[in-house]
Amino acid sequence: MKCLIVEDDFASKELLRAYMKDCADCHTASDGRQAVEAFLDGLEENEPYDLILLDIMMPEVNGREALQEIRWIEAEHGIEGLDAVKVIMTTALDDSKNILGSFREGCEAYVVKPVEKDKLFAEIEKLGLLSFSR
């Protein structure tokens, strides 16, 4: 699995990378603009991301704006449904405006910080990207 971790906070980025290191080839971005560029690079290299862990509160372009841009790029390339990248918002924002807005903009899951490994992996498993024997 190829994963893009989009997080401007160093400690949060490193925590997510540590969680994912054994099950994914992880790349990182520090803001939404970098995330969109990395997503495009993956498409152009014919090595798209399977999963994006996306913070909302970031400089330059926030996570919700980046998500909208990523979904627009996918639409332009005819990528839809199960072929689209899976996006999990990983953010401290737990208000209904951001949660509902993120789902409207196309995320598949929403995990509130501090991100707990078990909760994150449960969401990844629901998306069919990992399978764990219980």
mmCIF file of C-alpha atoms in Angstrom:
data_model
loop_
_atom_site.group_PDB
_atom_site.id
_atom_site.type_symbol
_atom_site.label_atom_id
_atom_site.label_comp_id
_atom_site.label_asym_id
_atom_site.label_seq_id
_atom_site.Cartn_x
_atom_site.Cartn_y
_atom_site.Cartn_z
ATOM 1 C CA MET A 1 0.000 0.000 0.000
ATOM 2 C CA LYS A 2 1.227 3.484 -0.854
ATOM 3 C CA CYS A 3 0.274 6.126 1.734
ATOM 4 C CA LEU A 4 0.573 9.912 1.816
ATOM 5 C CA ILE A 5 0.639 11.482 5.278
ATOM 6 C CA VAL A 6 -0.315 15.164 5.103
ATOM 7 C CA GLU A 7 0.454 16.893 8.383
ATOM 8 C CA ASP A 8 2.176 20.162 9.300
ATOM 9 C CA ASP A 9 2.905 19.165 12.906
ATOM 10 C CA PHE A 10 6.180 17.223 13.057
ATOM 11 C CA ALA A 11 5.229 15.075 16.066
ATOM 12 C CA SER A 12 1.860 14.106 14.553
ATOM 13 C CA LYS A 13 3.493 13.328 11.202
ATOM 14 C CA GLU A 14 6.101 11.097 12.848
ATOM 15 C CA LEU A 15 3.472 9.307 14.946
ATOM 16 C CA LEU A 16 1.414 8.490 11.845
ATOM 17 C CA ARG A 17 4.537 7.388 9.993
ATOM 18 C CA ALA A 18 5.440 5.076 12.900
ATOM 19 C CA TYR A 19 1.931 3.585 12.874
ATOM 20 C CA MET A 20 2.032 2.961 9.120
ATOM 21 C CA LYS A 21 5.673 1.965 8.556
ATOM 22 C CA ASP A 22 5.111 -1.797 8.673
ATOM 23 C CA CYS A 23 2.151 -1.859 6.308
ATOM 24 C CA ALA A 24 2.715 0.972 3.830
ATOM 25 C CA ASP A 25 5.244 2.803 1.718
ATOM 26 C CA CYS A 26 4.823 6.213 3.376
ATOM 27 C CA HIS A 27 5.414 9.615 1.849
ATOM 28 C CA THR A 28 4.775 12.927 3.607
ATOM 29 C CA ALA A 29 3.612 16.439 2.831
ATOM 30 C CA SER A 30 3.452 19.441 5.165
ATOM 31 C CA ASP A 31 0.493 21.281 3.651
ATOM 32 C CA GLY A 32 -2.369 20.865 1.215
ATOM 33 C CA ARG A 33 -0.458 22.300 -1.726
ATOM 34 C CA GLN A 34 2.332 19.738 -1.303
ATOM 35 C CA ALA A 35 -0.312 17.019 -0.931
ATOM 36 C CA VAL A 36 -1.951 17.882 -4.242
ATOM 37 C CA GLU A 37 1.466 18.005 -5.953
ATOM 38 C CA ALA A 38 2.430 14.590 -4.503
ATOM 39 C CA PHE A 39 -0.941 13.158 -5.542
ATOM 40 C CA LEU A 40 -0.450 14.441 -9.111
ATOM 41 C CA ASP A 41 3.110 13.095 -9.206
ATOM 42 C CA GLY A 42 1.817 9.663 -8.201
ATOM 43 C CA LEU A 43 -0.768 9.712 -10.987
ATOM 44 C CA GLU A 44 1.765 10.876 -13.581
ATOM 45 C CA GLU A 45 4.233 8.155 -12.540
ATOM 46 C CA ASN A 46 1.418 5.569 -12.736
ATOM 47 C CA GLU A 47 1.978 4.827 -9.039
ATOM 48 C CA PRO A 48 -1.063 6.412 -7.387
ATOM 49 C CA TYR A 49 -1.601 6.566 -3.663
ATOM 50 C CA ASP A 50 -3.934 4.025 -2.079
ATOM 51 C CA LEU A 51 -4.469 6.059 1.095
ATOM 52 C CA ILE A 52 -4.117 9.668 2.191
ATOM 53 C CA LEU A 53 -4.115 10.607 5.883
ATOM 54 C CA LEU A 54 -5.084 14.267 5.716
ATOM 55 C CA ASP A 55 -5.018 16.935 8.426
ATOM 56 C CA ILE A 56 -7.389 19.887 8.011
ATOM 57 C CA MET A 57 -5.626 22.774 9.754
ATOM 58 C CA MET A 58 -2.518 23.507 7.685
ATOM 59 C CA PRO A 59 -0.834 26.537 6.122
ATOM 60 C CA GLU A 60 -1.149 27.456 2.440
ATOM 61 C CA VAL A 61 -3.975 25.094 1.451
ATOM 62 C CA ASN A 62 -5.972 23.397 4.207
ATOM 63 C CA GLY A 63 -6.953 19.738 4.147
ATOM 64 C CA ARG A 64 -10.531 20.254 3.014
ATOM 65 C CA GLU A 65 -9.370 22.415 0.105
ATOM 66 C CA ALA A 66 -6.747 19.810 -0.808
ATOM 67 C CA LEU A 67 -9.389 17.077 -0.707
ATOM 68 C CA GLN A 68 -11.609 19.047 -3.085
ATOM 69 C CA GLU A 69 -8.678 19.530 -5.463
ATOM 70 C CA ILE A 70 -7.735 15.828 -5.329
ATOM 71 C CA ARG A 71 -11.320 14.772 -6.098
ATOM 72 C CA TRP A 72 -11.464 17.274 -8.972
ATOM 73 C CA ILE A 73 -8.201 15.880 -10.407
ATOM 74 C CA GLU A 74 -9.573 12.348 -10.150
ATOM 75 C CA ALA A 75 -12.744 13.412 -11.981
ATOM 76 C CA GLU A 76 -10.647 15.014 -14.726
ATOM 77 C CA HIS A 77 -8.749 11.720 -15.106
ATOM 78 C CA GLY A 78 -11.905 9.578 -15.078
ATOM 79 C CA ILE A 79 -11.049 8.079 -11.691
ATOM 80 C CA GLU A 80 -14.130 7.388 -9.604
ATOM 81 C CA GLY A 81 -15.762 5.029 -7.159
ATOM 82 C CA LEU A 82 -13.575 2.228 -5.842
ATOM 83 C CA ASP A 83 -10.661 3.380 -8.015
ATOM 84 C CA ALA A 84 -10.376 6.709 -6.164
ATOM 85 C CA VAL A 85 -7.788 7.223 -3.447
ATOM 86 C CA LYS A 86 -9.116 6.544 0.046
ATOM 87 C CA VAL A 87 -8.885 9.618 2.289
ATOM 88 C CA ILE A 88 -9.021 9.595 6.075
ATOM 89 C CA MET A 89 -9.135 13.000 7.719
ATOM 90 C CA THR A 90 -6.878 13.020 10.804
ATOM 91 C CA THR A 91 -7.584 16.243 12.643
ATOM 92 C CA ALA A 92 -8.234 17.904 15.984
ATOM 93 C CA LEU A 93 -11.413 19.470 14.603
ATOM 94 C CA ASP A 94 -14.390 17.571 15.973
ATOM 95 C CA ASP A 95 -17.219 19.958 15.110
ATOM 96 C CA SER A 96 -20.080 18.865 12.878
ATOM 97 C CA LYS A 97 -19.348 21.556 10.258
ATOM 98 C CA ASN A 98 -15.893 20.126 9.529
ATOM 99 C CA ILE A 99 -16.911 16.484 9.887
ATOM 100 C CA LEU A 100 -19.947 16.734 7.585
ATOM 101 C CA GLY A 101 -18.118 19.073 5.207
ATOM 102 C CA SER A 102 -15.233 16.631 4.880
ATOM 103 C CA PHE A 103 -17.576 13.768 4.038
ATOM 104 C CA ARG A 104 -19.404 15.972 1.502
ATOM 105 C CA GLU A 105 -16.043 16.778 -0.082
ATOM 106 C CA GLY A 106 -15.254 13.094 -0.462
ATOM 107 C CA CYS A 107 -13.377 11.660 2.504
ATOM 108 C CA GLU A 108 -14.094 8.059 3.463
ATOM 109 C CA ALA A 109 -13.357 8.352 7.188
ATOM 110 C CA TYR A 110 -12.669 10.919 9.898
ATOM 111 C CA VAL A 111 -10.416 10.277 12.914
ATOM 112 C CA VAL A 112 -10.093 12.905 15.649
ATOM 113 C CA LYS A 113 -6.701 13.595 17.218
ATOM 114 C CA PRO A 114 -4.990 12.370 19.187
ATOM 115 C CA VAL A 115 -5.034 9.533 16.652
ATOM 116 C CA GLU A 116 -5.084 6.134 18.302
ATOM 117 C CA LYS A 117 -3.507 3.345 16.275
ATOM 118 C CA ASP A 118 -6.386 0.907 16.859
ATOM 119 C CA LYS A 119 -8.995 3.419 15.679
ATOM 120 C CA LEU A 120 -6.945 4.368 12.630
ATOM 121 C CA PHE A 121 -6.345 0.754 11.633
ATOM 122 C CA ALA A 122 -10.026 -0.091 12.152
ATOM 123 C CA GLU A 123 -10.912 2.618 9.615
ATOM 124 C CA ILE A 124 -8.232 1.424 7.181
ATOM 125 C CA GLU A 125 -9.552 -2.120 7.502
ATOM 126 C CA LYS A 126 -13.133 -0.930 6.821
ATOM 127 C CA LEU A 127 -11.832 0.609 3.589
ATOM 128 C CA GLY A 128 -10.485 -2.780 2.519
ATOM 129 C CA LEU A 129 -6.860 -1.656 2.444
ATOM 130 C CA LEU A 130 -5.652 -3.939 5.234
ATOM 131 C CA SER A 131 -6.878 -7.163 6.735
ATOM 132 C CA PHE A 132 -6.158 -8.154 10.311
ATOM 133 C CA SER A 133 -6.957 -11.432 11.968
ATOM 134 C CA ARG A 134 -8.655 -10.787 15.255
#
